[in-house]
Amino acid sequence: MTAVAARPSSFEVLTAPSPRGGIRARLGRVALPHGVVETPQFMPVGTNATVKSLDPDDLEAAGASIVLANTYHLFLRPGHERIARLGGLHRFMGWDHPILTDSGGFQVVSLADAREIDDDGATFRSHIDGSTQRLTPESSMAVQEALGADVAVAFDHPVYPSSPRAEVADATERTHRWAERSLQAHGRPDQALFGVIQGGLEPDLREASTRFIAGLPFDGLNIGGLAGDETPPQRREVLDVVIGLLEADPRPRYLMGLGSPGDLLDAVLQGVDLFDSVLPSRVARTGQVWVPGGRLDLRSAELLDDPAPIEDGCECLACRRFSRAYVAHLFRARELLAYRLATLHNLTFTLDFMARIRRAIAGGRLQAALPELWLRAGRTVTGEGATMAGEATDEPA
Ligand SMILES: [Zn+2]
């Protein structure tokens, strides 16, 4: 018998999809070194090792079980070696639950100046101080191993969904070569490694990328290059190709960058297990809070006399303790508490929405719960409401 080293993560499907009405939603559980993540699940984004304006107790109260931190940002500031010297990312940010770090590829493409991508890696100017920096599959793995998240992601070359076919094909091929190099370079035994499927909106390139990445021994499969400028029907078509090929694959599927309740539900129904986005926290800081049926603008004057909570029955601090009038006043006065309360509410709303979906799947009543879930997400008809342009990108520094 050959001994095989146990992987640092495992995925169990608790309720297999019953593809009635084309629904591929499934209930699962990802076991990681720092805890268990129930899926379908949403990961709040802690760009600079903090979800803006929240502390770890706030994140727990909002229902977060895993957070994402950005490799690109932490590599540039304060530096992965410093974080490693200080005991690793969990200790550094005071979060003892699972963490996933992304590959850095998306930020290189979307944030950095003067980037040049060659077959070996990416050279770019830091958006913070203009210094010249370089990331390769090998250095991205080294940075992520030093940070020490539960899950690292293979270095990839994303492109916007609407990019010309030749550009998508080129980036997808490069992503495949970089996936193999990332696997080769990754050695940390207590850290899982997920691979990224690219392929843009081209069905044949998506199919080839799904087959290639799924053929490698990753612990999970990310679906990249979406949540950009594609329409919801285009996204559905891509997911149909990808998930269709992964039906018998035992690993979790993670769609990067999606964050509005309607988009999340749409993708869960197609069989996606994990999500992340800055959307709930970013829109909160502009005074937009999610309520059943849509958004409420806390900057609107009519809320200044509204004694009701943001959302009746919501268990977040903002709703338990304060009125719309108070939070609206805080936004007008630009008080710091405004950002914390609105962010707490939006993340609580999002994570509670995912919990509602999980309960419906567990109870075998997802189909019956759909009208109520769509209503809560602010959509009466599926297909409306793409992620707004720019909102799926990374938070500014
Ligand atoms: Zn609330």
Coordinates of C-alpha atoms and ligand atoms in Angstrom, one line a residue:
M1 CA 0.0 0.0 0.0
T2 CA 1.2 3.4 -0.9
A3 CA 0.7 6.0 1.8
V4 CA -0.8 9.2 0.4
A5 CA -0.4 12.4 2.4
A6 CA -3.7 13.6 3.7
R7 CA -4.8 16.9 2.0
P8 CA -5.3 19.9 4.3
S9 CA -8.9 20.3 3.1
S10 CA -11.8 18.0 2.3
F11 CA -15.1 18.6 0.7
E12 CA -18.3 16.7 1.4
V13 CA -21.5 17.0 -0.5
L14 CA -24.3 16.7 2.0
T15 CA -27.3 17.0 -0.3
A16 CA -26.7 16.1 -3.9
P17 CA -28.5 18.2 -6.4
S18 CA -31.8 17.0 -7.6
P19 CA -31.7 18.5 -11.1
R20 CA -35.4 19.3 -11.3
G21 CA -36.0 22.4 -13.3
G22 CA -32.3 22.4 -14.1
I23 CA -31.3 23.2 -10.5
R24 CA -27.8 22.1 -9.6
A25 CA -27.6 23.7 -6.1
R26 CA -26.0 21.5 -3.5
L27 CA -25.3 21.6 0.2
G28 CA -21.7 20.9 1.2
R29 CA -19.0 21.3 3.8
V30 CA -15.4 22.3 3.3
A31 CA -13.2 21.2 6.2
L32 CA -10.1 23.4 6.6
P33 CA -7.3 23.6 9.2
H34 CA -9.0 26.5 11.0
G35 CA -12.6 25.3 10.8
V36 CA -15.5 24.1 8.7
V37 CA -17.2 26.2 6.0
E38 CA -20.8 25.3 5.1
T39 CA -21.6 25.8 1.5
P40 CA -23.0 27.5 -0.5
Q41 CA -21.1 30.3 1.3
F42 CA -20.0 33.9 0.8
M43 CA -16.6 35.1 1.8
P44 CA -16.3 38.8 2.9
V45 CA -13.2 40.4 1.5
G46 CA -10.5 41.7 3.8
T47 CA -8.3 43.4 1.3
N48 CA -5.6 44.7 3.6
A49 CA -6.1 41.9 6.2
T50 CA -9.3 43.7 7.5
V51 CA -12.8 43.9 6.2
K52 CA -13.0 47.7 6.1
S53 CA -14.4 49.2 9.3
L54 CA -15.1 45.8 11.0
D55 CA -13.2 43.9 13.6
P56 CA -13.1 40.1 14.0
D57 CA -15.9 40.1 16.5
D58 CA -18.0 42.0 14.1
L59 CA -17.3 39.5 11.4
E60 CA -18.3 36.6 13.7
A61 CA -21.5 38.4 14.7
A62 CA -22.3 38.9 11.0
G63 CA -22.0 35.2 10.5
A64 CA -18.7 35.0 8.6
S65 CA -17.0 31.6 8.7
I66 CA -14.2 32.4 6.2
V67 CA -12.7 35.6 4.9
L68 CA -10.6 36.4 1.8
A69 CA -7.4 38.5 2.0
N70 CA -5.6 39.9 -1.0
T71 CA -2.1 38.5 -1.8
Y72 CA -1.3 41.5 -4.0
H73 CA -2.0 44.1 -1.3
L74 CA -0.3 42.2 1.5
F75 CA 2.7 41.5 -0.7
L76 CA 3.1 45.2 -1.3
R77 CA 2.2 46.4 2.2
P78 CA 3.1 45.4 4.9
G79 CA 5.0 42.5 3.2
H80 CA 4.5 38.8 3.5
E81 CA 7.8 38.2 5.2
R82 CA 6.9 40.7 8.0
I83 CA 3.5 39.0 8.5
A84 CA 5.3 35.6 8.6
R85 CA 7.7 36.9 11.2
L86 CA 4.8 38.1 13.3
G87 CA 3.3 34.6 13.3
G88 CA 1.3 34.5 10.1
L89 CA -1.9 36.1 8.8
H90 CA -4.4 34.5 11.3
R91 CA -2.5 35.9 14.2
F92 CA -1.7 39.2 12.5
M93 CA -5.4 40.0 11.8
G94 CA -6.7 38.4 14.9
W95 CA -8.9 35.9 13.0
D96 CA -8.8 32.3 14.1
H97 CA -11.2 30.9 11.4
P98 CA -10.5 29.9 7.8
I99 CA -8.8 32.4 5.4
L100 CA -8.4 32.2 1.7
T101 CA -5.8 34.3 -0.1
D102 CA -6.3 35.0 -3.8
S103 CA -3.5 34.6 -6.4
G104 CA -2.7 38.3 -6.9
G105 CA -3.3 37.9 -10.6
F106 CA -6.6 39.9 -10.7
Q107 CA -5.1 42.9 -8.9
V108 CA -2.0 42.9 -11.1
V109 CA -4.4 43.2 -14.1
S110 CA -6.9 45.6 -12.6
L111 CA -4.9 47.8 -10.2
A112 CA -1.2 47.9 -11.0
D113 CA 0.2 50.4 -13.4
A114 CA 2.4 49.7 -16.4
R115 CA 2.0 45.9 -16.1
E116 CA 3.8 43.7 -18.5
I117 CA 2.9 40.1 -18.6
D118 CA 5.4 37.6 -20.1
D119 CA 5.4 33.8 -20.0
D120 CA 7.4 33.7 -16.8
G121 CA 5.3 36.2 -14.8
A122 CA 4.0 39.7 -14.4
T123 CA 6.1 42.9 -13.8
F124 CA 4.1 45.9 -12.6
R125 CA 4.4 49.2 -10.8
S126 CA 3.0 49.3 -7.3
H127 CA -0.2 51.4 -7.1
I128 CA 1.0 52.5 -3.7
D129 CA 4.5 53.8 -4.2
G130 CA 5.2 53.3 -7.9
S131 CA 8.0 50.8 -7.2
T132 CA 8.6 48.1 -9.8
Q133 CA 7.4 44.7 -8.6
R134 CA 7.2 41.2 -10.0
L135 CA 5.0 38.2 -9.3
T136 CA 5.4 34.8 -10.9
P137 CA 3.6 31.5 -10.1
E138 CA 6.6 30.6 -7.9
S139 CA 6.7 33.9 -6.0
S140 CA 2.9 34.0 -5.6
M141 CA 3.1 30.6 -3.9
A142 CA 5.9 31.8 -1.7
V143 CA 4.0 34.9 -0.7
Q144 CA 0.8 32.8 0.0
E145 CA 2.8 30.2 2.0
A146 CA 4.3 32.9 4.1
L147 CA 0.9 34.4 4.8
G148 CA -0.3 31.0 5.7
A149 CA -4.0 31.1 4.8
D150 CA -6.0 27.9 4.9
V151 CA -6.4 28.1 1.1
A152 CA -4.0 29.5 -1.5
V153 CA -4.9 30.0 -5.1
A154 CA -2.8 29.2 -8.2
F155 CA -1.3 32.3 -10.0
D156 CA -3.5 33.0 -13.0
H157 CA -3.8 35.5 -15.8
P158 CA -7.4 36.9 -15.8
V159 CA -8.8 39.0 -18.6
Y160 CA -12.1 40.9 -18.8
P161 CA -15.0 38.8 -20.1
S162 CA -15.4 41.0 -23.2
S163 CA -11.8 40.8 -24.2
P164 CA -11.0 39.7 -27.8
R165 CA -10.9 36.0 -28.4
A166 CA -7.1 35.9 -29.2
E167 CA -6.4 37.7 -25.9
V168 CA -8.6 35.3 -23.9
A169 CA -7.0 32.3 -25.6
D170 CA -3.5 33.5 -24.8
A171 CA -4.3 34.3 -21.2
T172 CA -6.0 30.9 -20.7
E173 CA -3.0 29.0 -22.1
R174 CA -0.8 31.0 -19.8
T175 CA -3.0 30.3 -16.9
H176 CA -2.7 26.6 -17.6
R177 CA 1.1 26.7 -17.6
W178 CA 1.1 28.8 -14.5
A179 CA -1.3 26.3 -12.8
E180 CA 1.2 23.5 -13.3
R181 CA 4.0 25.7 -12.0
S182 CA 2.0 26.8 -9.0
L183 CA 1.3 23.1 -8.1
Q184 CA 5.0 22.4 -8.6
A185 CA 6.1 25.3 -6.4
H186 CA 3.5 24.9 -3.6
G187 CA 4.8 22.9 -0.7
R188 CA 3.1 24.0 2.5
P189 CA 1.4 20.8 3.8
D190 CA -1.2 22.6 6.0
Q191 CA -2.5 24.8 3.2
A192 CA -4.9 23.8 0.4
L193 CA -4.4 24.9 -3.1
F194 CA -7.2 25.8 -5.5
G195 CA -6.8 26.2 -9.3
V196 CA -8.4 28.7 -11.6
I197 CA -10.4 28.0 -14.7
Q198 CA -10.4 30.8 -17.3
G199 CA -11.6 30.9 -20.9
G200 CA -13.7 34.1 -21.0
L201 CA -17.1 33.8 -22.7
E202 CA -15.9 31.4 -25.3
P203 CA -17.6 28.0 -24.8
D204 CA -14.7 26.0 -26.4
L205 CA -12.0 27.8 -24.4
R206 CA -14.0 27.4 -21.2
E207 CA -14.5 23.7 -21.9
A208 CA -10.8 23.2 -22.6
S209 CA -9.8 25.2 -19.5
T210 CA -12.3 23.3 -17.3
R211 CA -10.9 20.0 -18.5
F212 CA -7.3 21.1 -18.1
I213 CA -7.6 22.6 -14.6
A214 CA -9.9 19.8 -13.3
G215 CA -7.2 17.4 -14.6
L216 CA -4.7 18.7 -12.1
P217 CA -4.6 17.7 -8.4
F218 CA -6.0 20.9 -6.9
D219 CA -8.1 20.9 -3.8
G220 CA -10.8 23.2 -5.3
L221 CA -11.7 24.7 -8.6
N222 CA -12.1 28.5 -9.0
I223 CA -14.1 29.9 -11.9
G224 CA -12.3 33.1 -12.9
G225 CA -12.8 35.8 -15.5
L226 CA -16.5 36.3 -14.7
A227 CA -18.3 38.9 -12.4
G228 CA -16.8 41.6 -14.8
D229 CA -18.6 43.1 -17.7
E230 CA -20.6 40.1 -18.8
T231 CA -24.4 40.0 -18.8
P232 CA -26.2 37.5 -16.5
P233 CA -27.3 35.3 -19.5
Q234 CA -23.6 35.2 -20.7
R235 CA -22.5 34.2 -17.2
R236 CA -25.2 31.5 -17.1
E237 CA -24.0 30.1 -20.4
V238 CA -20.4 29.9 -19.2
L239 CA -21.4 28.3 -15.9
D240 CA -23.5 25.8 -17.8
V241 CA -20.4 24.7 -19.7
V242 CA -18.1 24.6 -16.7
I243 CA -20.5 23.0 -14.1
G244 CA -21.8 20.6 -16.7
L245 CA -18.2 19.2 -17.1
L246 CA -17.7 19.1 -13.3
E247 CA -20.8 17.3 -12.4
A248 CA -18.9 14.2 -11.1
D249 CA -16.0 16.2 -9.8
P250 CA -15.6 15.8 -6.0
R251 CA -14.2 19.3 -5.4
P252 CA -15.7 22.6 -4.3
R253 CA -16.5 25.2 -7.0
Y254 CA -15.7 28.8 -6.3
L255 CA -16.9 31.7 -8.5
M256 CA -14.7 34.7 -7.9
G257 CA -16.0 38.2 -7.5
L258 CA -19.8 37.8 -7.4
G259 CA -21.7 39.6 -4.6
S260 CA -25.2 40.8 -5.1
P261 CA -27.9 38.6 -3.6
G262 CA -29.6 38.0 -7.0
D263 CA -26.3 37.0 -8.7
L264 CA -25.4 34.7 -5.8
L265 CA -28.7 32.9 -5.9
D266 CA -28.5 32.6 -9.7
A267 CA -25.0 31.0 -9.5
V268 CA -25.9 28.7 -6.5
L269 CA -28.8 27.3 -8.6
Q270 CA -26.2 26.5 -11.3
G271 CA -24.1 24.6 -8.8
V272 CA -21.5 27.1 -7.4
D273 CA -20.4 26.5 -3.8
L274 CA -18.2 29.5 -2.8
F275 CA -18.2 33.2 -3.6
D276 CA -16.4 36.4 -2.6
S277 CA -16.9 40.1 -3.4
V278 CA -16.2 43.5 -2.1
L279 CA -19.7 44.5 -3.2
P280 CA -21.6 44.3 0.1
S281 CA -19.0 46.3 2.0
R282 CA -18.2 48.7 -0.8
V283 CA -21.8 49.7 -1.4
A284 CA -22.4 50.0 2.4
R285 CA -19.7 52.7 2.6
T286 CA -21.7 54.7 0.0
G287 CA -24.8 54.5 2.2
Q288 CA -26.5 51.7 0.2
V289 CA -27.9 49.0 2.4
W290 CA -29.7 45.8 1.3
V291 CA -33.2 45.2 2.5
P292 CA -35.7 42.6 1.3
G293 CA -36.7 43.6 -2.2
G294 CA -33.9 46.0 -3.0
R295 CA -31.6 48.7 -1.7
L296 CA -32.2 51.5 0.7
D297 CA -30.2 54.7 0.3
L298 CA -29.2 56.0 3.7
R299 CA -28.3 59.4 2.2
S300 CA -31.8 60.1 1.2
A301 CA -33.5 62.9 3.2
E302 CA -36.7 61.1 3.8
L303 CA -35.0 58.6 6.2
L304 CA -33.9 61.4 8.5
D305 CA -37.3 61.1 10.3
D306 CA -37.7 57.3 10.0
P307 CA -37.7 55.6 13.5
A308 CA -37.8 52.1 12.0
P309 CA -34.7 49.9 11.9
I310 CA -32.9 49.4 8.5
E311 CA -34.6 46.0 8.4
D312 CA -37.2 44.6 10.8
G313 CA -36.0 41.4 12.3
C314 CA -32.3 41.7 11.2
E315 CA -30.0 40.7 14.0
C316 CA -27.1 43.0 13.2
L317 CA -26.1 45.8 15.6
A318 CA -27.4 48.5 13.3
C319 CA -30.9 47.0 13.2
R320 CA -31.1 45.8 16.9
R321 CA -30.0 49.1 18.4
F322 CA -30.6 52.0 16.0
S323 CA -33.1 53.7 13.7
R324 CA -32.8 54.5 10.0
A325 CA -32.9 58.1 11.1
Y326 CA -29.8 57.7 13.3
V327 CA -27.7 55.9 10.7
A328 CA -28.9 58.4 8.0
H329 CA -27.7 61.2 10.3
L330 CA -24.3 59.5 10.8
F331 CA -23.9 59.3 7.0
R332 CA -24.7 63.0 6.7
A333 CA -22.3 63.9 9.4
R334 CA -19.7 61.6 7.9
E335 CA -19.3 59.8 11.3
L336 CA -17.0 56.7 11.2
L337 CA -19.7 54.6 12.9
A338 CA -21.9 55.0 9.8
Y339 CA -19.5 52.9 7.7
R340 CA -19.3 50.2 10.4
L341 CA -23.0 49.9 10.9
A342 CA -23.9 49.9 7.2
T343 CA -21.1 47.3 6.5
L344 CA -22.3 45.1 9.4
H345 CA -25.8 45.2 8.0
N346 CA -24.9 44.4 4.4
L347 CA -22.7 41.5 5.4
T348 CA -25.3 40.2 7.9
F349 CA -27.9 40.4 5.1
T350 CA -25.6 38.6 2.6
L351 CA -24.5 35.8 5.0
D352 CA -28.1 35.3 6.2
F353 CA -29.2 35.1 2.6
M354 CA -26.8 32.3 2.0
A355 CA -27.9 30.6 5.3
R356 CA -31.5 30.8 4.0
I357 CA -30.5 29.1 0.8
R358 CA -28.6 26.4 2.7
R359 CA -31.6 25.7 5.0
A360 CA -33.9 25.5 1.9
I361 CA -31.6 22.9 0.2
A362 CA -31.2 21.0 3.5
G363 CA -35.0 20.8 3.9
G364 CA -35.5 19.7 0.3
R365 CA -37.6 22.8 -0.4
L366 CA -35.4 25.0 -2.5
Q367 CA -37.7 25.0 -5.5
A368 CA -40.6 26.0 -3.2
A369 CA -38.5 28.7 -1.5
L370 CA -37.4 30.3 -4.8
P371 CA -40.1 32.9 -5.1
E372 CA -39.4 34.2 -1.6
L373 CA -35.6 34.1 -2.1
W374 CA -35.9 36.0 -5.4
L375 CA -38.1 38.6 -3.8
R376 CA -35.7 39.0 -0.9
A377 CA -32.9 39.4 -3.5
G378 CA -34.8 42.2 -5.1
R379 CA -35.6 40.4 -8.3
T380 CA -39.0 39.2 -9.4
V381 CA -37.7 37.8 -12.7
T382 CA -34.4 36.0 -13.0
G383 CA -32.0 37.6 -15.4
E384 CA -32.2 41.3 -14.4
G385 CA -29.5 43.1 -12.5
A386 CA -26.0 42.3 -13.5
T387 CA -23.1 43.2 -11.2
M388 CA -22.6 46.9 -11.9
A389 CA -19.5 47.7 -13.9
G390 CA -16.5 48.3 -11.7
E391 CA -18.1 46.9 -8.6
A392 CA -16.6 43.5 -9.0
T393 CA -13.1 44.9 -9.0
D394 CA -11.0 45.3 -6.1
E395 CA -11.3 48.0 -3.4
P396 CA -9.2 51.0 -3.8
A397 CA -6.4 51.4 -1.3
Ligands
ZN1 ZN -29.3 44.8 10.0

